[in-house]
Coordinates of C-alpha atoms and ligand atoms in Angstrom, one line a residue:
M1 CA 0.0 0.0 0.0
I2 CA 1.4 3.4 -1.0
A3 CA 0.4 7.0 -0.2
L4 CA -1.8 8.9 -2.6
V5 CA 0.8 11.5 -3.5
D6 CA 3.3 8.7 -4.4
A7 CA 0.7 6.9 -6.5
L8 CA -0.1 10.1 -8.4
R9 CA 3.6 10.7 -8.9
L10 CA 4.1 7.2 -10.3
V11 CA 1.2 7.7 -12.8
E12 CA 2.9 11.0 -13.9
E13 CA 6.3 9.3 -14.3
T14 CA 4.9 6.2 -16.1
A15 CA 2.7 7.9 -18.7
T16 CA 4.4 9.5 -21.7
V17 CA 3.0 11.5 -24.5
L18 CA 1.9 9.5 -27.6
G19 CA 3.3 10.5 -31.0
P20 CA 1.1 12.2 -33.6
R21 CA -1.2 10.0 -35.7
R22 CA -2.8 10.3 -39.1
E23 CA -6.5 10.5 -38.6
L24 CA -9.7 11.0 -40.5
L25 CA -10.4 14.7 -40.6
V26 CA -14.0 14.2 -39.3
R27 CA -12.7 12.5 -36.2
S28 CA -9.9 15.0 -35.4
W29 CA -11.8 17.7 -33.6
G30 CA -10.4 18.9 -30.3
R31 CA -6.9 17.8 -31.2
R32 CA -3.8 19.8 -32.4
L33 CA -2.3 19.6 -35.9
A34 CA 1.2 18.0 -36.0
E35 CA 1.6 18.8 -39.7
P36 CA 0.2 21.8 -41.6
V37 CA -2.7 21.6 -44.0
V38 CA -1.9 22.7 -47.6
A39 CA -4.7 23.6 -50.0
D40 CA -5.0 21.6 -53.2
I41 CA -7.2 24.2 -54.9
D42 CA -7.8 28.0 -54.9
S43 CA -10.8 29.2 -52.8
P44 CA -13.0 30.3 -54.3
A45 CA -11.9 28.0 -57.1
W46 CA -13.7 30.4 -59.6
D47 CA -15.3 33.8 -59.4
R48 CA -18.5 33.2 -57.5
A49 CA -21.8 35.2 -57.3
M50 CA -22.5 36.3 -53.7
M51 CA -26.1 37.5 -54.4
D52 CA -29.1 36.4 -56.3
G53 CA -29.5 38.8 -59.2
F54 CA -28.0 39.6 -62.6
A55 CA -24.4 39.3 -63.7
V56 CA -23.6 42.4 -65.8
A57 CA -20.7 44.2 -67.4
N58 CA -19.3 47.1 -65.5
A59 CA -19.3 49.3 -68.6
D60 CA -23.1 49.4 -68.9
F61 CA -23.5 50.9 -65.4
E62 CA -20.5 53.2 -65.4
A63 CA -22.1 54.9 -68.4
V64 CA -25.5 55.3 -66.9
G65 CA -24.8 56.5 -63.4
E66 CA -28.0 56.6 -61.3
G67 CA -30.4 55.8 -64.2
V68 CA -32.1 52.6 -65.2
V69 CA -30.2 50.1 -67.3
E70 CA -32.2 47.8 -69.6
L71 CA -30.5 44.6 -70.6
T72 CA -31.3 41.4 -72.5
V73 CA -31.1 38.3 -70.2
V74 CA -29.0 35.7 -72.3
V75 CA -28.6 32.9 -69.8
D76 CA -30.0 31.6 -66.4
L77 CA -27.4 30.3 -64.0
A78 CA -28.4 28.4 -60.8
A79 CA -25.7 27.4 -58.3
G80 CA -23.9 24.4 -59.7
A81 CA -24.7 25.3 -63.3
T82 CA -22.1 26.6 -65.8
S83 CA -22.4 28.0 -69.3
D84 CA -20.0 29.3 -72.0
M85 CA -22.5 32.0 -72.8
A86 CA -20.8 35.3 -72.4
V87 CA -22.2 38.5 -71.1
G88 CA -21.3 41.8 -72.9
A89 CA -22.6 45.2 -73.5
G90 CA -26.4 45.3 -73.3
T91 CA -26.8 41.8 -71.9
A92 CA -27.0 40.1 -68.5
A93 CA -27.1 36.6 -66.9
R94 CA -29.8 35.8 -64.4
I95 CA -27.6 34.3 -61.6
M96 CA -28.1 32.7 -58.2
T97 CA -25.8 32.9 -55.2
G98 CA -23.0 30.3 -55.4
A99 CA -23.0 30.1 -59.2
A100 CA -19.9 30.7 -61.3
I101 CA -19.7 34.2 -62.9
P102 CA -20.1 33.8 -66.7
P103 CA -17.4 35.1 -69.1
G104 CA -17.5 38.8 -69.7
A105 CA -19.5 39.7 -66.5
D106 CA -17.7 41.6 -63.8
A107 CA -20.4 42.6 -61.2
V108 CA -23.7 41.3 -59.9
V109 CA -26.8 43.5 -59.4
P110 CA -29.0 42.1 -56.7
I111 CA -32.5 40.9 -57.7
E112 CA -34.0 43.6 -55.4
R113 CA -32.7 46.2 -57.8
A114 CA -34.6 44.8 -60.7
V115 CA -37.8 46.5 -61.7
D116 CA -39.1 43.0 -62.8
G117 CA -37.2 40.5 -60.6
T118 CA -38.6 37.5 -62.5
A119 CA -36.9 38.4 -65.8
S120 CA -35.0 35.4 -67.2
A121 CA -33.5 34.0 -70.4
A122 CA -36.0 31.2 -70.3
A123 CA -38.9 33.7 -70.5
G124 CA -37.0 35.6 -73.2
S125 CA -37.3 38.7 -71.2
R126 CA -35.4 41.9 -70.8
V127 CA -34.6 43.2 -67.3
R128 CA -34.5 46.8 -66.1
L129 CA -32.0 47.4 -63.3
C130 CA -31.7 50.5 -61.1
E131 CA -28.6 50.4 -59.0
P132 CA -27.8 53.9 -57.8
T133 CA -24.7 52.9 -55.7
F134 CA -23.2 50.6 -58.3
R135 CA -19.5 49.6 -57.6
P136 CA -17.5 47.9 -60.4
G137 CA -16.9 44.3 -59.4
Q138 CA -19.6 44.3 -56.7
H139 CA -21.0 41.0 -55.1
I140 CA -18.4 38.7 -56.6
A141 CA -16.0 36.6 -54.5
R142 CA -12.9 36.4 -56.8
Q143 CA -11.0 33.2 -57.4
G144 CA -8.2 32.6 -54.8
T145 CA -9.1 35.5 -52.5
A146 CA -9.5 33.2 -49.4
F147 CA -6.5 31.0 -50.2
A148 CA -4.5 29.8 -53.2
A149 CA -3.6 26.3 -54.2
G150 CA -0.4 25.3 -52.5
E151 CA -0.9 27.7 -49.6
E152 CA -0.6 26.5 -46.0
V153 CA -4.0 27.3 -44.6
L154 CA -3.5 25.7 -41.1
T155 CA -0.1 25.7 -39.4
A156 CA 1.2 22.9 -37.2
G157 CA 0.0 23.4 -33.6
S158 CA -3.5 24.7 -34.7
L159 CA -6.3 23.5 -32.4
L160 CA -8.9 21.7 -34.5
T161 CA -12.3 23.4 -33.7
A162 CA -15.2 23.4 -36.0
A163 CA -13.9 26.3 -38.1
E164 CA -10.5 24.6 -38.7
I165 CA -12.2 21.3 -39.6
G166 CA -14.3 23.2 -42.2
L167 CA -11.3 25.0 -43.6
A168 CA -9.3 21.8 -43.9
A169 CA -12.2 20.2 -45.7
E170 CA -12.4 23.1 -48.1
A171 CA -8.7 22.8 -48.7
G172 CA -9.1 19.1 -49.7
A173 CA -7.8 17.4 -46.5
T174 CA -9.7 14.1 -45.8
H175 CA -7.0 13.1 -43.2
V176 CA -4.8 15.1 -40.9
V177 CA -1.7 14.3 -38.8
A178 CA -2.7 15.4 -35.3
S179 CA -2.1 14.8 -31.7
P180 CA -3.5 11.4 -31.0
Q181 CA -6.9 10.5 -29.7
V182 CA -6.1 8.2 -26.8
R183 CA -7.8 4.7 -27.3
V184 CA -9.1 3.3 -24.0
A185 CA -10.4 -0.3 -23.8
I186 CA -12.9 -0.8 -21.0
L187 CA -13.6 -4.2 -19.4
S188 CA -16.0 -4.9 -16.6
T189 CA -15.2 -8.1 -14.6
G190 CA -17.5 -10.0 -12.4
S191 CA -19.6 -13.2 -12.7
E192 CA -22.5 -11.3 -11.0
L193 CA -22.7 -8.7 -13.8
V194 CA -25.4 -8.4 -16.4
D195 CA -25.7 -5.9 -19.2
A196 CA -27.1 -2.6 -17.9
G197 CA -30.1 -3.0 -20.2
A198 CA -31.2 -6.2 -18.5
M199 CA -33.4 -6.8 -15.4
P200 CA -31.0 -8.4 -12.9
A201 CA -32.1 -11.7 -11.3
H202 CA -31.5 -12.2 -7.6
G203 CA -27.7 -12.0 -7.0
Q204 CA -27.0 -10.3 -10.2
T205 CA -25.8 -6.7 -10.6
R206 CA -26.2 -4.3 -13.5
N207 CA -22.9 -3.4 -15.2
T208 CA -22.8 0.2 -14.1
N209 CA -19.1 0.8 -14.6
G210 CA -19.1 0.0 -18.3
P211 CA -21.3 2.9 -19.4
M212 CA -20.0 5.2 -16.7
V213 CA -16.3 4.7 -17.6
A214 CA -17.0 5.0 -21.3
A215 CA -18.7 8.3 -20.7
A216 CA -15.8 9.6 -18.5
V217 CA -13.4 8.6 -21.2
S218 CA -15.4 10.4 -23.9
L219 CA -15.7 13.5 -21.8
L220 CA -11.9 13.7 -21.8
G221 CA -11.9 13.6 -25.6
A222 CA -10.5 10.0 -25.7
E223 CA -12.0 7.1 -27.6
P224 CA -13.7 4.4 -25.4
I225 CA -13.5 0.8 -26.8
P226 CA -16.1 -1.2 -24.8
L227 CA -15.1 -4.8 -24.2
G228 CA -18.2 -5.7 -22.3
I229 CA -18.3 -8.1 -19.3
A230 CA -15.9 -10.9 -18.4
A231 CA -17.0 -13.5 -15.8
D232 CA -14.6 -14.3 -12.9
R233 CA -12.9 -17.1 -14.9
P234 CA -9.2 -16.9 -15.8
E235 CA -9.7 -17.8 -19.4
A236 CA -12.5 -15.3 -19.9
I237 CA -10.6 -12.4 -18.3
R238 CA -7.3 -13.4 -20.0
A239 CA -8.9 -13.4 -23.5
A240 CA -10.4 -9.9 -22.9
I241 CA -7.2 -8.6 -21.4
R242 CA -5.2 -9.7 -24.5
Q243 CA -7.7 -7.8 -26.7
G244 CA -7.6 -4.7 -24.5
L245 CA -3.8 -4.6 -24.4
A246 CA -3.9 -3.4 -28.0
A247 CA -5.2 -0.1 -26.9
D248 CA -3.2 2.8 -25.4
V249 CA -5.0 2.3 -22.0
L250 CA -6.8 -0.7 -20.6
L251 CA -9.3 0.0 -17.8
L252 CA -10.6 -3.0 -15.9
S253 CA -13.1 -2.8 -13.1
G254 CA -13.6 -5.3 -10.3
G255 CA -11.5 -8.2 -9.3
V256 CA -8.6 -6.3 -7.8
S257 CA -9.2 -6.7 -4.0
A258 CA -8.6 -9.6 -1.7
G259 CA -11.5 -11.9 -2.5
D260 CA -11.3 -15.5 -3.7
F261 CA -12.2 -14.5 -7.3
D262 CA -10.1 -11.3 -7.5
L263 CA -8.0 -12.6 -10.4
V264 CA -7.1 -9.4 -12.2
P265 CA -3.7 -8.5 -10.8
G266 CA -2.3 -12.1 -11.3
L267 CA -3.7 -12.4 -14.9
L268 CA -2.4 -8.9 -15.9
Q269 CA 1.1 -9.9 -14.7
A270 CA 0.9 -13.2 -16.5
C271 CA 0.1 -11.2 -19.7
G272 CA 3.4 -9.3 -19.2
V273 CA 2.0 -6.2 -17.6
R274 CA 4.5 -4.9 -15.1
Q275 CA 2.9 -3.8 -11.8
V276 CA 3.7 -0.2 -10.8
F277 CA 1.5 -0.1 -7.7
H278 CA -1.3 -2.0 -6.0
K279 CA -3.4 -0.6 -3.2
V280 CA -3.3 3.1 -2.3
Q281 CA -4.1 4.8 1.0
L282 CA -7.3 6.3 -0.2
K283 CA -11.1 6.1 0.5
P284 CA -12.9 5.1 -1.6
G285 CA -10.6 3.3 -4.0
K286 CA -8.0 1.5 -1.9
P287 CA -7.6 -1.7 -4.0
V288 CA -6.7 0.2 -7.2
W289 CA -4.0 -1.4 -9.4
F290 CA -1.7 0.2 -12.0
G291 CA 0.8 -1.3 -14.4
R292 CA 2.4 -0.8 -17.8
L293 CA 3.0 -3.2 -20.7
E294 CA 6.1 -2.5 -23.0
R295 CA 5.3 -3.3 -26.6
P296 CA 8.0 -3.6 -29.3
G297 CA 7.4 -1.1 -32.1
A298 CA 4.4 0.5 -30.3
P299 CA 3.9 2.8 -27.4
P300 CA 3.4 1.0 -24.0
T301 CA -0.1 0.2 -22.8
L302 CA -1.1 1.6 -19.4
V303 CA -3.4 -0.6 -17.4
F304 CA -5.6 0.4 -14.5
G305 CA -7.4 -2.2 -12.4
L306 CA -10.2 -0.1 -10.9
P307 CA -12.1 -1.3 -7.8
G308 CA -15.6 -2.7 -8.7
N309 CA -17.7 -0.6 -6.5
P310 CA -19.0 2.2 -8.8
A311 CA -18.2 5.2 -6.6
S312 CA -14.7 3.8 -6.1
T313 CA -14.3 3.3 -9.8
L314 CA -15.2 6.9 -10.6
V315 CA -13.1 8.4 -7.8
C316 CA -10.1 6.3 -9.1
F317 CA -10.8 7.4 -12.6
D318 CA -10.8 11.0 -11.6
L319 CA -7.6 10.7 -9.6
F320 CA -5.5 8.4 -11.7
V321 CA -6.9 7.7 -15.1
R322 CA -7.7 11.3 -15.9
P323 CA -4.0 12.5 -15.6
A324 CA -2.8 9.4 -17.6
I325 CA -5.1 10.3 -20.5
G326 CA -4.1 13.9 -20.2
I327 CA -0.4 13.1 -20.4
L328 CA -0.8 10.6 -23.3
S329 CA -2.7 13.1 -25.3
G330 CA -0.1 15.8 -24.8
Q331 CA -2.1 18.1 -22.5
P332 CA -0.1 20.7 -20.5
P333 CA 0.5 19.7 -16.8
E334 CA -2.1 22.2 -15.5
A335 CA -4.8 20.3 -17.3
W336 CA -3.9 16.8 -16.0
H337 CA -5.7 16.8 -12.7
L338 CA -9.1 18.0 -11.5
P339 CA -8.7 21.6 -10.4
R340 CA -8.2 22.0 -6.6
R341 CA -9.7 24.9 -4.8
E342 CA -10.4 26.1 -1.2
A343 CA -14.0 25.9 -0.2
M344 CA -16.0 26.6 2.9
L345 CA -18.0 23.7 4.3
T346 CA -21.8 24.1 4.9
G347 CA -21.9 20.8 7.0
S348 CA -19.6 18.6 8.9
C349 CA -17.5 15.8 7.5
K350 CA -15.2 13.1 9.0
G351 CA -12.0 11.6 7.6
A352 CA -10.6 8.1 8.0
A353 CA -7.6 6.8 10.0
G354 CA -4.5 6.5 7.9
R355 CA -6.0 7.6 4.5
P356 CA -7.6 10.6 2.9
V357 CA -11.3 10.5 2.1
F358 CA -12.9 12.0 -1.0
L359 CA -16.6 12.9 -0.3
P360 CA -19.1 14.0 -2.9
A361 CA -20.2 17.6 -2.5
R362 CA -22.3 20.2 -4.2
L363 CA -20.2 23.3 -4.9
V364 CA -21.8 26.8 -5.1
E365 CA -19.9 29.9 -6.1
G366 CA -21.3 33.3 -4.9
D367 CA -20.5 36.4 -2.9
G368 CA -16.8 36.0 -3.8
R369 CA -16.5 32.6 -2.2
L370 CA -16.9 28.9 -2.9
T371 CA -19.0 26.7 -0.6
A372 CA -19.1 22.9 -0.5
S373 CA -22.2 21.0 0.8
P374 CA -21.5 17.3 1.6
Q375 CA -24.0 15.1 -0.2
R376 CA -25.8 12.2 1.5
W377 CA -23.6 9.3 0.6
T378 CA -23.6 5.7 2.0
G379 CA -20.2 4.6 0.7
S380 CA -18.3 3.1 -2.2
S381 CA -21.3 1.4 -3.9
D382 CA -23.5 4.5 -3.7
L383 CA -23.5 6.4 -7.0
R384 CA -26.5 8.4 -6.0
G385 CA -24.5 10.8 -3.9
L386 CA -21.9 11.3 -6.7
A387 CA -24.5 12.1 -9.3
G388 CA -24.9 15.9 -9.3
A389 CA -21.8 16.3 -7.1
S390 CA -19.8 19.0 -8.7
G391 CA -16.9 18.5 -6.3
L392 CA -15.1 16.0 -4.1
I393 CA -14.1 17.2 -0.6
A394 CA -10.6 16.0 0.2
V395 CA -10.5 15.2 3.9
P396 CA -6.9 14.5 5.0
A397 CA -6.3 11.3 7.0
G398 CA -7.7 11.4 10.5
A399 CA -9.1 14.9 10.2
S400 CA -12.7 16.0 10.8
F401 CA -14.4 19.4 10.0
V402 CA -17.5 21.3 10.9
A403 CA -19.6 23.9 9.0
G404 CA -17.7 27.1 8.5
D405 CA -14.3 25.3 8.2
T406 CA -12.3 25.8 5.0
L407 CA -10.6 22.9 3.2
E408 CA -9.6 21.7 -0.2
V409 CA -12.1 20.4 -2.9
L410 CA -11.5 18.8 -6.3
V411 CA -13.8 20.5 -8.9
R412 CA -15.4 17.9 -11.1
T413 CA -17.8 20.2 -13.0
P414 CA -18.4 24.0 -12.8
P415 CA -19.9 25.1 -9.4
A416 CA -23.5 26.3 -9.4
A417 CA -24.0 30.1 -9.0
G418 CA -25.6 31.1 -5.7
Ligands
LIG501 P1 -15.0 -6.4 -6.8 O1 -14.1 -5.2 -6.9 O2 -15.0 -7.3 -8.0 O3 -14.8 -7.1 -5.5 O4 -16.4 -5.8 -6.7 C1 -16.8 -4.9 -5.6 C2 -18.3 -4.6 -5.7 O5 -18.5 -3.9 -6.9 C3 -19.2 -5.9 -5.8 O6 -20.4 -5.6 -5.1 C4 -19.5 -5.9 -7.3 O7 -20.7 -6.6 -7.6 C5 -19.5 -4.5 -7.7 N1 -19.2 -4.3 -9.1 C6 -18.1 -4.8 -9.7 N2 -18.1 -4.5 -11.0 C7 -19.2 -3.7 -11.2 C8 -19.8 -3.1 -12.3 N3 -19.2 -3.2 -13.5 N4 -20.9 -2.4 -12.2 C9 -21.5 -2.4 -11.0 N5 -21.1 -2.9 -9.9 C10 -19.9 -3.6 -10.0
LIG502 MG1 -15.7 -9.0 -8.5

């Protein structure tokens, strides 16, 4: 059994950043580019109409000034349509936003400036346009004005938010080389477990940890790979472990304490995973196991054996797995752990001899201070108290506190305003 600070230090020392990976563009959001994106075409790729109206020659309007210009409509151009029909003196094309400007035209007069806005080549009609503020070249986005073919439109290091993904798509990138999305395999062990969608028979327990841990992984921007449930039989757990060791991180829950069927630590070591620690002075979550598998030609796999009780599982995830995923994905150190803040207690809470306790609390921010209200919580199997708990009160070993005392909390989600 080791101290919590030592366990956290060992996680930080054991996890190392993963190298960049080539990924599908549509799956790369939230990550940082490792290589620039270079455009394969100009944007716009051709002169584009930016208004519904009539494509005209500048000369016809420059001559008339503020008067009415009457033109013959020679072609109708919807977005996506092209035509070789040129526009010249005395003629116009009816054109819609997003269509290519026809040869000879160098401005668009909006449809609202037409005396008869329905005029079209199909109807054989002429159009009368009155555009008192005509500017040569108006309402055309010229080829290459956003970017040119061969130009670096996104530099290495760019954060891929929605705008960057859109720009990369426009520039022709279907894949990008980016900081990796950490792949996290998730295995729930226990012969008593049934799928969370099932009605458990007497003695059976719904697999709560599977969906919960997958959500926690997704919320960190990592990719959950659910491996389902393995019964407490060596061959079942071993086969699932082998599968899970292909991921960057393998998370198991259950089977790590001292019971007759707690097979996980032994099986992991038999599969070549080197134990870094087992059992931490901590409540809930004491039985937690951590190890690392070296893989030739591939980054090591980090393995966490999380205790089976769901509240313990989640507290261990928050304390140990979260920084591991942060380190692997290249996050800066200040983002590895849940933020720690001072808060004033609104009720009393009691620690445990020899180990710190993490108690679910509701955090409220107001009047320039943070308060923490301990939630009703019956212990490590009780998720009810953790649901809605924006914080965890960190009670040092052997300590106890009363309302009005100040102590440290871990902030899980933004505090409520109050
Ligand atoms: P274990 O760590 O395997 O001794 O399990 C401790 C407790 O957690 C037992 O009551 C298990 O039934 C329960 N438990 C283990 N895994 C899960 C799970 N995936 N979902 C819900 N409860 C679980
Ligand atoms: Mg078990």
